[in-house]
Coordinates of C-alpha atoms in Angstrom, one line a residue:
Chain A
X1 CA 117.1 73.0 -111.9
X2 CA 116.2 76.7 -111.8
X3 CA 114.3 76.0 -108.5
X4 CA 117.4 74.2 -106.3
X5 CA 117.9 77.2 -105.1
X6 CA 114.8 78.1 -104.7
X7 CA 114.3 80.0 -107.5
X8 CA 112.9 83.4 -108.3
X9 CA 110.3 83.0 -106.4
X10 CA 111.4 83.6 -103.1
X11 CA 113.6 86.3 -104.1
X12 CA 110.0 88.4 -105.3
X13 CA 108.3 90.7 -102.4
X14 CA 109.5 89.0 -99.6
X15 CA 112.8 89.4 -100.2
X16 CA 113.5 92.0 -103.1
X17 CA 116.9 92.4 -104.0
X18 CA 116.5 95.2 -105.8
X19 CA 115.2 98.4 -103.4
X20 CA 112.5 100.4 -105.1
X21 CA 108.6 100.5 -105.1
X22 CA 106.7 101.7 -108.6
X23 CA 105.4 105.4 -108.1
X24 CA 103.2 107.0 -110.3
X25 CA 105.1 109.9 -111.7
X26 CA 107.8 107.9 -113.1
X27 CA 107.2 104.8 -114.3
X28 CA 105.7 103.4 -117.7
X29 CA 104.6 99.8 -118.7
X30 CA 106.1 98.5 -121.7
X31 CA 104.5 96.0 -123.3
X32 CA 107.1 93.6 -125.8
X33 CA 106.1 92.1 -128.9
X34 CA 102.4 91.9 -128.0
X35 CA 101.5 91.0 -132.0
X36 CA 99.5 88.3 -133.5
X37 CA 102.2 86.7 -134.6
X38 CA 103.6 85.5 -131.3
X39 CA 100.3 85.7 -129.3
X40 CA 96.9 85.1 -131.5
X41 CA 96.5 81.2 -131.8
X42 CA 95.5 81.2 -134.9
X43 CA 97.4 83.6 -136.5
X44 CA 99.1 82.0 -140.1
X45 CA 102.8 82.5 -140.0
X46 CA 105.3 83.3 -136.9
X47 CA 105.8 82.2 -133.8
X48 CA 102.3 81.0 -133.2
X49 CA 102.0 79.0 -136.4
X50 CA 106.0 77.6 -136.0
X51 CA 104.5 76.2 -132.7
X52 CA 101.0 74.7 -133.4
X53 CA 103.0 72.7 -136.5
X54 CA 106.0 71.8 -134.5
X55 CA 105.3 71.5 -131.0
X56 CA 100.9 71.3 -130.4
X57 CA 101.4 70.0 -126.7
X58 CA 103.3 73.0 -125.6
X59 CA 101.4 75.2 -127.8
X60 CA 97.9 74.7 -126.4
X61 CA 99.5 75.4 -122.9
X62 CA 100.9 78.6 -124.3
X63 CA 98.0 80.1 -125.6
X64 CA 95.8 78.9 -122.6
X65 CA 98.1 81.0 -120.7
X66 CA 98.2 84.1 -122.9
X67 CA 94.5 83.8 -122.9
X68 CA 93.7 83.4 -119.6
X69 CA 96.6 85.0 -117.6
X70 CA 98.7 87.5 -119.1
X71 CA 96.7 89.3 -122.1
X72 CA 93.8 89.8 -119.5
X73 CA 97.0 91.1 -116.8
X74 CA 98.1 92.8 -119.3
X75 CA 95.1 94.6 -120.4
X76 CA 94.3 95.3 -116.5
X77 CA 97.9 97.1 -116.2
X78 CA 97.2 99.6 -119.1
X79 CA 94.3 100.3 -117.8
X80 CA 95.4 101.2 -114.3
X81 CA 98.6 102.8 -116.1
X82 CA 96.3 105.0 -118.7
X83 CA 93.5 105.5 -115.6
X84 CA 96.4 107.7 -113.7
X85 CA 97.8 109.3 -117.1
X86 CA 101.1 107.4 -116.8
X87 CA 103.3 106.5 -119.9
X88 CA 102.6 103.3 -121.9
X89 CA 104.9 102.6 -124.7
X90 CA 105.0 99.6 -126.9
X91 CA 107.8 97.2 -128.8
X92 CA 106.6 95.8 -132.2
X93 CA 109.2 93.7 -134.5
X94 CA 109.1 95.3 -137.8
X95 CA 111.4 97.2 -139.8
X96 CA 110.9 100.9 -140.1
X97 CA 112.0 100.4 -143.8
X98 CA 111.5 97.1 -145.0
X99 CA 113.6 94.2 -146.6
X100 CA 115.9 91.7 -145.1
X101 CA 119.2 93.6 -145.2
X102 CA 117.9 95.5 -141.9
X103 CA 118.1 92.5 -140.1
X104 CA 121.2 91.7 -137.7
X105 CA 122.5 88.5 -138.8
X106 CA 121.2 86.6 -136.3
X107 CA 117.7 87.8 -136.3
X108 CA 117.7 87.4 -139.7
X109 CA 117.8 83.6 -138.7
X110 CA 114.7 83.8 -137.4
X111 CA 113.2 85.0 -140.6
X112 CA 114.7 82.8 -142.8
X113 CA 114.1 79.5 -140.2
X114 CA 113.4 76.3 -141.2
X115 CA 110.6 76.1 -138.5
X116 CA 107.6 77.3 -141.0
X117 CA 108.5 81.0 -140.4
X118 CA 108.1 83.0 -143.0
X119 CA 110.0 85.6 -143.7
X120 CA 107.9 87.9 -146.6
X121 CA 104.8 87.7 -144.3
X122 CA 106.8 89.0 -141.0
X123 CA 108.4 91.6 -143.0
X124 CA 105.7 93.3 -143.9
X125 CA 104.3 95.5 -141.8
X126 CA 100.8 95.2 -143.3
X127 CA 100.5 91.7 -142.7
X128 CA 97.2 90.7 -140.0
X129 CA 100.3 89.0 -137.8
X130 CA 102.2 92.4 -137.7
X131 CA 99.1 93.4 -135.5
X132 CA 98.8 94.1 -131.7
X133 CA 96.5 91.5 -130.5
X134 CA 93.3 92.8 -128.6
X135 CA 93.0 93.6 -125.3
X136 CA 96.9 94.9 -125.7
X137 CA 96.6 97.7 -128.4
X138 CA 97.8 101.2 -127.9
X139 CA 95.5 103.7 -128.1
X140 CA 96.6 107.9 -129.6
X141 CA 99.7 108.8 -128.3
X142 CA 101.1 105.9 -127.1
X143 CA 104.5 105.2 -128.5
X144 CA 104.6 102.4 -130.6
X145 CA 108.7 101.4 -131.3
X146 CA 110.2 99.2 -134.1
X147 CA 112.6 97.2 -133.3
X148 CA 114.5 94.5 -135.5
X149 CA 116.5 93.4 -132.8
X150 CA 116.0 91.2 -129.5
X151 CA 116.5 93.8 -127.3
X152 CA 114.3 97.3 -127.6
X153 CA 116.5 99.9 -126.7
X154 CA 118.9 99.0 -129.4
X155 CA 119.2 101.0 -132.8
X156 CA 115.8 102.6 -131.7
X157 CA 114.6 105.8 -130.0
X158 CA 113.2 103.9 -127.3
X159 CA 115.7 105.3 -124.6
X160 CA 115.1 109.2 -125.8
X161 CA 111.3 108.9 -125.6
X162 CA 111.2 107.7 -122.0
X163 CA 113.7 110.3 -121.2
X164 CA 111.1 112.7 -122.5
X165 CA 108.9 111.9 -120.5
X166 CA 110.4 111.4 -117.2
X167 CA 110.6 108.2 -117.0
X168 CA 113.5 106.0 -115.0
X169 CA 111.3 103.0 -113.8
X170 CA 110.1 100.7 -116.8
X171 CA 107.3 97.8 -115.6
X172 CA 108.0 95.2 -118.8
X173 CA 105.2 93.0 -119.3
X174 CA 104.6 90.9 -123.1
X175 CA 107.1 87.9 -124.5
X176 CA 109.3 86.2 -125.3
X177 CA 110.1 86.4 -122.0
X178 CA 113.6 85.0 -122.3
X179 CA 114.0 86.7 -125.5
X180 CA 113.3 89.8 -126.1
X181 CA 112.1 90.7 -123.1
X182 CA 114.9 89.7 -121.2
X183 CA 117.2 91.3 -123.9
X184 CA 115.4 94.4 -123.1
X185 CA 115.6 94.8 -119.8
X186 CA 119.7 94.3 -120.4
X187 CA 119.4 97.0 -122.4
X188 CA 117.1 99.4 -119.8
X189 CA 119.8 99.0 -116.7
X190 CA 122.7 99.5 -118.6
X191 CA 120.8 102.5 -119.5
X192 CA 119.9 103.4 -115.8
X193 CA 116.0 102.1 -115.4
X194 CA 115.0 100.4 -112.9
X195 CA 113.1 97.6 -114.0
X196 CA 110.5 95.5 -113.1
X197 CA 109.1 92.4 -114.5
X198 CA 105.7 91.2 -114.1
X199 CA 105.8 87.4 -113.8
X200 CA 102.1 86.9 -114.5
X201 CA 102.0 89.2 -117.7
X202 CA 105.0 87.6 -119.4
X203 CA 104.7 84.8 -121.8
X204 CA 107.3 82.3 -122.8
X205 CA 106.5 79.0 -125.0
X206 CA 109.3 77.3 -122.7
X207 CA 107.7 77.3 -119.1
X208 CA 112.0 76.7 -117.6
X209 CA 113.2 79.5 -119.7
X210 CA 110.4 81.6 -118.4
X211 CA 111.9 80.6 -114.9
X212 CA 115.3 81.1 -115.1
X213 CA 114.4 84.8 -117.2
X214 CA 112.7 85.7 -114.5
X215 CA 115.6 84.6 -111.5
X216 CA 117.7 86.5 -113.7
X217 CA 115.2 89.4 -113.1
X218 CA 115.2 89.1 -109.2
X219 CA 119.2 88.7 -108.5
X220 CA 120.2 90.9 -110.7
X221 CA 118.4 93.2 -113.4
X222 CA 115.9 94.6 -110.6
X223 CA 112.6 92.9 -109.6
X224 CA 109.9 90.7 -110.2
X225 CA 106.4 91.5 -109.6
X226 CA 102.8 90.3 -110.0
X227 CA 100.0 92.0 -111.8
X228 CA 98.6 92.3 -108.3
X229 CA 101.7 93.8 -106.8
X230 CA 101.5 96.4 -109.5
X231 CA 98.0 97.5 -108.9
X232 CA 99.1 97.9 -105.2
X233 CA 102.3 100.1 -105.0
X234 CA 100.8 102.1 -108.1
X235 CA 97.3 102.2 -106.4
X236 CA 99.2 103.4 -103.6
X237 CA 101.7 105.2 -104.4
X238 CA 101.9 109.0 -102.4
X239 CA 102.7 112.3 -104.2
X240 CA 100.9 111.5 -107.1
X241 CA 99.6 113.8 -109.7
X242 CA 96.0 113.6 -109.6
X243 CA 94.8 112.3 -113.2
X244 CA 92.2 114.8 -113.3
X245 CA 94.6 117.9 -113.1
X246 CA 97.2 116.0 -115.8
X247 CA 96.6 117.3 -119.7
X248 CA 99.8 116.2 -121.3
X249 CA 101.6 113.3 -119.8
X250 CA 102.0 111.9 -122.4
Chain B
X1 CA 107.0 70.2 -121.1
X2 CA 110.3 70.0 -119.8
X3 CA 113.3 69.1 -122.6
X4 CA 110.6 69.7 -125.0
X5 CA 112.2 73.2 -125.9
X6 CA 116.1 74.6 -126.0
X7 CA 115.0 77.6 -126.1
X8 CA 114.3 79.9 -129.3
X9 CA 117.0 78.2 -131.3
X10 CA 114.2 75.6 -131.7
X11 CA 112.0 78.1 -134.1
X12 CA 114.8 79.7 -135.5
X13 CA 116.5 76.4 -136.3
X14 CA 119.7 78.2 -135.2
X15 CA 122.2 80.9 -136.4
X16 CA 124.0 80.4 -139.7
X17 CA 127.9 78.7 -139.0
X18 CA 130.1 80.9 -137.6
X19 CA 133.9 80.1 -137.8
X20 CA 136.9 81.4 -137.0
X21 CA 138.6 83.4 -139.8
X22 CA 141.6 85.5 -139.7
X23 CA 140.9 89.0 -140.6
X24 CA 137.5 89.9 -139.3
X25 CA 137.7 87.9 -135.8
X26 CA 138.8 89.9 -132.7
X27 CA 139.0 87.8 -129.3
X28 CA 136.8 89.8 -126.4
X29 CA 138.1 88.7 -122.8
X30 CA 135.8 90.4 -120.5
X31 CA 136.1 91.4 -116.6
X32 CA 139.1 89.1 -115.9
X33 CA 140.3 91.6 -113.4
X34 CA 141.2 91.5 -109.6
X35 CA 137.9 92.6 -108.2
X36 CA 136.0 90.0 -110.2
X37 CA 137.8 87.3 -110.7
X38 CA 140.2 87.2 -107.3
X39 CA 139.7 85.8 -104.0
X40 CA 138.8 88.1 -101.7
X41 CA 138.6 91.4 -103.6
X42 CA 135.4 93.1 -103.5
X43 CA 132.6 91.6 -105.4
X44 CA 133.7 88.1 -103.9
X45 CA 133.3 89.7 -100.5
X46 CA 129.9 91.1 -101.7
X47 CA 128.8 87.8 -102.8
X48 CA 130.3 85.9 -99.8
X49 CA 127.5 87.5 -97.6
X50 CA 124.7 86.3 -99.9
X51 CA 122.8 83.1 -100.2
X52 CA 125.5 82.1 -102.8
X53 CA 128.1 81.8 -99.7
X54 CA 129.2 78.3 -100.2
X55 CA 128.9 78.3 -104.1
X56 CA 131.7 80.4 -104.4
X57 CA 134.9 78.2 -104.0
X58 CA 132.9 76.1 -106.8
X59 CA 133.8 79.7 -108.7
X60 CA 136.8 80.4 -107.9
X61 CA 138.1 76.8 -108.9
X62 CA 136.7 77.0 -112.6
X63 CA 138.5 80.3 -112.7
X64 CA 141.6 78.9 -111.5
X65 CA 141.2 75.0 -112.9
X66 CA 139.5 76.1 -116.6
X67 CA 138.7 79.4 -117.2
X68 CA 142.2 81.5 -116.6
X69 CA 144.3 78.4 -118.5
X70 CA 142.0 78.4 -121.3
X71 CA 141.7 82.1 -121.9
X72 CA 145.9 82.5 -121.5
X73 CA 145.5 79.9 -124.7
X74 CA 142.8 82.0 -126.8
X75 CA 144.9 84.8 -126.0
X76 CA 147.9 83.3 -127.3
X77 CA 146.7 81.7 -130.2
X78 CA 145.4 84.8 -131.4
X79 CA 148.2 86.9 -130.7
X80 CA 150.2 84.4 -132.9
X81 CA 148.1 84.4 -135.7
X82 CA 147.5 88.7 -135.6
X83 CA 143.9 88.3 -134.2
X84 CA 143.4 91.7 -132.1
X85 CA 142.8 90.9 -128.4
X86 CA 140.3 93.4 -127.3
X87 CA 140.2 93.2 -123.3
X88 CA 136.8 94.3 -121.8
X89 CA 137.1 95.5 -117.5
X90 CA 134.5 97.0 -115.5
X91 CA 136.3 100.2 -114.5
X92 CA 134.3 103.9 -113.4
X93 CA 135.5 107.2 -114.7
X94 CA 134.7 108.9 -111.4
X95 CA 137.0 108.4 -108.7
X96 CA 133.9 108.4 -106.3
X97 CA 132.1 106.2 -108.9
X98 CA 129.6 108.4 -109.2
X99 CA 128.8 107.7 -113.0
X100 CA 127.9 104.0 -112.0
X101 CA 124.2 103.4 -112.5
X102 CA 121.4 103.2 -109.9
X103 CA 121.8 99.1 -110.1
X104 CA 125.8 98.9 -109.8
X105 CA 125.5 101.1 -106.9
X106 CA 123.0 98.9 -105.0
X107 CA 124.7 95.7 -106.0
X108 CA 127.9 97.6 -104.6
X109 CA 130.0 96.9 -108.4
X110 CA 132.2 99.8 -108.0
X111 CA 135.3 100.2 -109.2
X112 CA 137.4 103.3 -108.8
X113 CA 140.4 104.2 -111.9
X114 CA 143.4 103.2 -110.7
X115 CA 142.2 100.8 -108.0
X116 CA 143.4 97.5 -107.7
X117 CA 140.5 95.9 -108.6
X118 CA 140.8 97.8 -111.8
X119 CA 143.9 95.3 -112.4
X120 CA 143.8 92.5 -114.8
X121 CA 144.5 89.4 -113.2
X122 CA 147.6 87.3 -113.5
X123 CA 148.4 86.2 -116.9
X124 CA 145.7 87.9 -118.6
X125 CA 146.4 91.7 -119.0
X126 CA 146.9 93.3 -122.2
X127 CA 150.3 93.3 -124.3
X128 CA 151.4 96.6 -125.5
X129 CA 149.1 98.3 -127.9
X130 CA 146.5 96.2 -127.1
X131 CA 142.5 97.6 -126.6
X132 CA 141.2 98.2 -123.2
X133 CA 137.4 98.9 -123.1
X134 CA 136.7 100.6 -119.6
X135 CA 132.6 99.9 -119.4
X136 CA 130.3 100.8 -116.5
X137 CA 127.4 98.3 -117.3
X138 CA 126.9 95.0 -117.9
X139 CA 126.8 95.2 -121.8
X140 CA 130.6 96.7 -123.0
X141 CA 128.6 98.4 -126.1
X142 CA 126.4 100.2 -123.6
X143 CA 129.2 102.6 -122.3
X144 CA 132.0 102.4 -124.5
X145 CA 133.0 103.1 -127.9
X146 CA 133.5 99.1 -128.4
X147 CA 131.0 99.2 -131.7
X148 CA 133.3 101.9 -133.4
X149 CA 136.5 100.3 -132.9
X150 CA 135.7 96.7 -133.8
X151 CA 134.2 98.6 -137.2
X152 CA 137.2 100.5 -138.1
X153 CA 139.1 97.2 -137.7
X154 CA 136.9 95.2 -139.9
X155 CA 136.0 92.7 -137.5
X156 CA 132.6 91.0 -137.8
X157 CA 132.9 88.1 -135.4
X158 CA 134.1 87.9 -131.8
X159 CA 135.4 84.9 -129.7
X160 CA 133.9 85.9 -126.2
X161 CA 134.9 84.2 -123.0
X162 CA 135.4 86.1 -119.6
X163 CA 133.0 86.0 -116.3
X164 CA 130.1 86.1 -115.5
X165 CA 128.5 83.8 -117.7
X166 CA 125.3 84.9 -117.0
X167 CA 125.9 88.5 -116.3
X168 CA 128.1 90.8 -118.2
X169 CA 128.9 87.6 -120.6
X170 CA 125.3 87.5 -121.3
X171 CA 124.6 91.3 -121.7
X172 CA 127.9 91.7 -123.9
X173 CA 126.7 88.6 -126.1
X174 CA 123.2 89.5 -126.3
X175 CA 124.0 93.0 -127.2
X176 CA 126.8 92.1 -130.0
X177 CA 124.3 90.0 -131.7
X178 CA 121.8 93.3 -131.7
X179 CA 124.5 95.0 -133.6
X180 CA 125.1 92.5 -135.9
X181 CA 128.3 90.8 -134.6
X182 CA 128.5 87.4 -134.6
X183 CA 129.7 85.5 -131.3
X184 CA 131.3 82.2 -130.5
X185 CA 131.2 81.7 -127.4
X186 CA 133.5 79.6 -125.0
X187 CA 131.6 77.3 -123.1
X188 CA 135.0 76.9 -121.3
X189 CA 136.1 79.9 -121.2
X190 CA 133.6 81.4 -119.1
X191 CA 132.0 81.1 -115.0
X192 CA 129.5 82.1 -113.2
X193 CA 128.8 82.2 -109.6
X194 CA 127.0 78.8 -109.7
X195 CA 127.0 75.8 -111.8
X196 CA 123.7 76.2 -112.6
X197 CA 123.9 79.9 -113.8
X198 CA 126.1 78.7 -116.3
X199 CA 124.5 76.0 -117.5
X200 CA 121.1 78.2 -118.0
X201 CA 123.1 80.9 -120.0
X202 CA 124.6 78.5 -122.1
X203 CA 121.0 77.4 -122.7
X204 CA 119.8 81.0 -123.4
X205 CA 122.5 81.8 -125.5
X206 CA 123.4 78.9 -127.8
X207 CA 122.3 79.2 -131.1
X208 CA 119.9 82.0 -130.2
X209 CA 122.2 84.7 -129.7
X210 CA 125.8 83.1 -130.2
X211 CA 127.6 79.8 -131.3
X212 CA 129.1 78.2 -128.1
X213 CA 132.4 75.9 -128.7
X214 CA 135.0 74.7 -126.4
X215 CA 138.4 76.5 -126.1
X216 CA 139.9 72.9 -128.0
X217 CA 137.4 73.8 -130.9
X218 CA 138.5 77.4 -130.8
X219 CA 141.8 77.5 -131.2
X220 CA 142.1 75.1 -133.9
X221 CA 139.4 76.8 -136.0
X222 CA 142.2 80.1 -135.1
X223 CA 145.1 78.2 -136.7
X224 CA 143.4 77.0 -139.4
X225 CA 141.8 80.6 -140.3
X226 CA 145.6 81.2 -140.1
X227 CA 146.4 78.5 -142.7
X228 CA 143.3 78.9 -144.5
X229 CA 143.2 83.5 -144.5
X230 CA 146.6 84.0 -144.0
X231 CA 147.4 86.8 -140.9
X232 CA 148.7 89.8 -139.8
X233 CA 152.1 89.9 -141.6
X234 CA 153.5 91.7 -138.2
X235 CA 152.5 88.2 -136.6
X236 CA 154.8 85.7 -137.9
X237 CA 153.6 81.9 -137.7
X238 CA 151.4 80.3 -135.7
X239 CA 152.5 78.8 -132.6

């Protein structure tokens, strides 16, 4: 369906509808939701659990893909991002205070689910599957942001601290792609970011909602990239500060 | 794998029911004005010179066919029964539309006070008293005051239809649900530029992030909230 018209895949470098390249002063890479209990296999409750019980033939594919594609993309892009002392921030779901009445009513939906969620263990921030899986965690001084929403840059600080630091182009990488991430990236244009989304370091557990996420990215929110685009146009990118000369990016 | 998801809705098992009921519902009708939702006003012409050419009269006729008819009944029932009709436009501040953001500019959706793509279109505009929200972005809660009104009025629950399904539609559902509102959605109250675009909004947004129902569904859910709440005293019996 998503690929009648081709899809987002021609609409990606060749043809990018949205006119900007990623500079190095700028820009940060966000990572979304990048915790055990959407992206560890074997994690006990959450997404990850809700789909080894209820759906094993997708789930295999999804972890095969969060194994072998986008954690390792995603762990390259912080390290070329943290290589030229550029801002990394990161989305969690968590409450900053704990309990269920923070919830919006329809998030609360997904705590209370009948899909083998559960909602005590994802409340509490504690919890192994409240975790940042490895080869995604932040190191000192790299925001972390609760959210209890889909989309980050509601009822947080998320907006102000990029603003801080000078950033106005936001590379989102991390899942659910046509979830949260997607709800995010709504969020970042209305604010004014440019956004990018990298198609190779996004994970969805529906492989046609991943798609039509990502056409949504190229026509309208801003562009889609690969890991190896990334690397490129940050790689190189002119004017840059040179990391050795940079103290306190961040 | 394909058909083996919907979408979240599968691991959240879907949002809790969300009717209709008198006193805490507000209809949202959203960028139903001239340069939207016309032929041949501006974002039409913008969208005529893209690959999407050819698509468009397939617009244009939901608009005229479905989507205009149905939301002149929402708007009616409501009205009848005292359920505020908040309308939602895409309208700058700046007469130069210089406080549009990077990607409005680029996608050339500009649309000066006054002007008469500003203008709701035939059939739809506001009654007297009735809330305008001006927005400059996709979502209305991203550059308006939308949250703080719909509070003060008590309302909890919108009825959503408008254009474009997968664009402002989208961004205004999504970002409802963030704030706790919940949506119903009218699966015939809406269009997007292609049938397709539709169809995969619908898919995104049912049961995940709002309850999509047909306008049929709708208004009789709006009657019977009448019957079943009572309504605004100032707004006499339902039609």
């Amino acid at each position: 369906m998503v690929n009648e018209t081709g899809g987002w895949r021609a609409l990606t470098s060749e043809s990018p509808t949205a006119g900007f390249r990623l500079g190095r002063d700028s820009t940060a890479l966000v990572a979304v939701d990048m915790q055990r209990k959407s992206c560890d296999r074997n994690a006990e409750r959450g997404l990850s659990a809700w789909l080894r019980h209820a759906k094993p033939e997708g789930a295999d594919a999804y972890f095969d893909r969060l194994e072998r594609t986008v954690i390792p993309n995603v762990a390259r892009l912080l390290e070329l991002f943290r290589r030229h002392r550029m801002t990394v921030m990161h989305f969690v779901v968590g409450p900053e205070r704990g309990g269920v009445d923070e919830l919006p009513p329809a998030f609360r939906a997904l705590y209370t689910a009948q899909g083998g969620l559960d909602e005590r263990g994802l409340l509490d921030t504690d919890a192994p599957e409240f975790e940042i899986v490895e080869g995604a965690r932040p190191i000192d001084g790299e925001p972390v942001i609760r959210k209890v929403t889909y989309g980050g840059f509601t009822r947080t600080d998320a907006s102000e601290v990029l603003r801080a630091r000078g950033i106005d182009t936001i590379v989102l990488v991390g899942g659910t792609t046509h979830v949260c991430v997607e709800a995010t990236a709504r969020g970042a244009v209305d604010l004014g970011f440019r956004v990018a989304g990298v198609e190779d370091a996004l994970i969805d557990f529906d492989p046609l909602m991943q798609d039509a996420a990502l056409l949504t990215f190229a026509t309208t929110l801003g562009r889609v990239v690969s890991t190896g685009r990334v690397v490129e146009e940050i790689e190189t990118a002119g004017g840059a500060r040179p990391a050795s000369s940079v103290t306190d990016v961040r | 794998m394909h058909g083996a998801f919907r979408g979240i809705v599968d691991v959240t098992g879907g949002l809790p029911e969300c009717v209709v009921r008198a006193r805490s519902t507000a209809a949202m009708v959203v960028d139903m004005q001239v340069a939207g939702a016309a032929r041949g006003y501006e974002f039409g012409r913008v969208s005529a010179a893209s690959a999407v050419r050819e698509e468009m009269e397939y617009f244009f006729q939901r608009l005229e066919c479905t989507v205009i008819p149905n939301l002149m009944r929402l708007q009616a029932a409501c009205r009848s029964v005292g359920i505020p009709v908040v309308h939602v436009r895409l309208m700058n501040s700046a007469g130069d539309c210089a406080d549009a953001n990077w990607r409005y500019k680029e996608l050339g959706l500009l649309v000066p006070p006054g002007s008469e793509g500003s203008e709701f279109v035939d059939g739809l505009g506001p009654e007297d008293g009735e809330i305008v929200l001006n927005k400059t972005t996709s979502n209305v809660f991203a550059s308006t005051n939308a949250d703080q009104v719909l509070r003060v009025l008590g309302i909890d629950r919108l009825i959503m239809g408008g254009i474009v399904t997968n664009n402002c539609i989208e961004s205004c559902a999504r970002g409802a649900t963030d704030l706790g509102y919940q949506v119903i959605l009218l699966e015939d109250g809406c269009a997007a530029w292609t049938a397709n675009g539709h169809q995969h909004a619908m898919a995104h947004l049912d049961g995940n992030f709002c309850t999509v129902k047909t306008l049929d569904t709708v208004v009789s859910e709006v009657q019977g909230a009448y019957d079943r709440d009572g309504g605004d005293s100032k707004a006499g019996s339902p039609a």
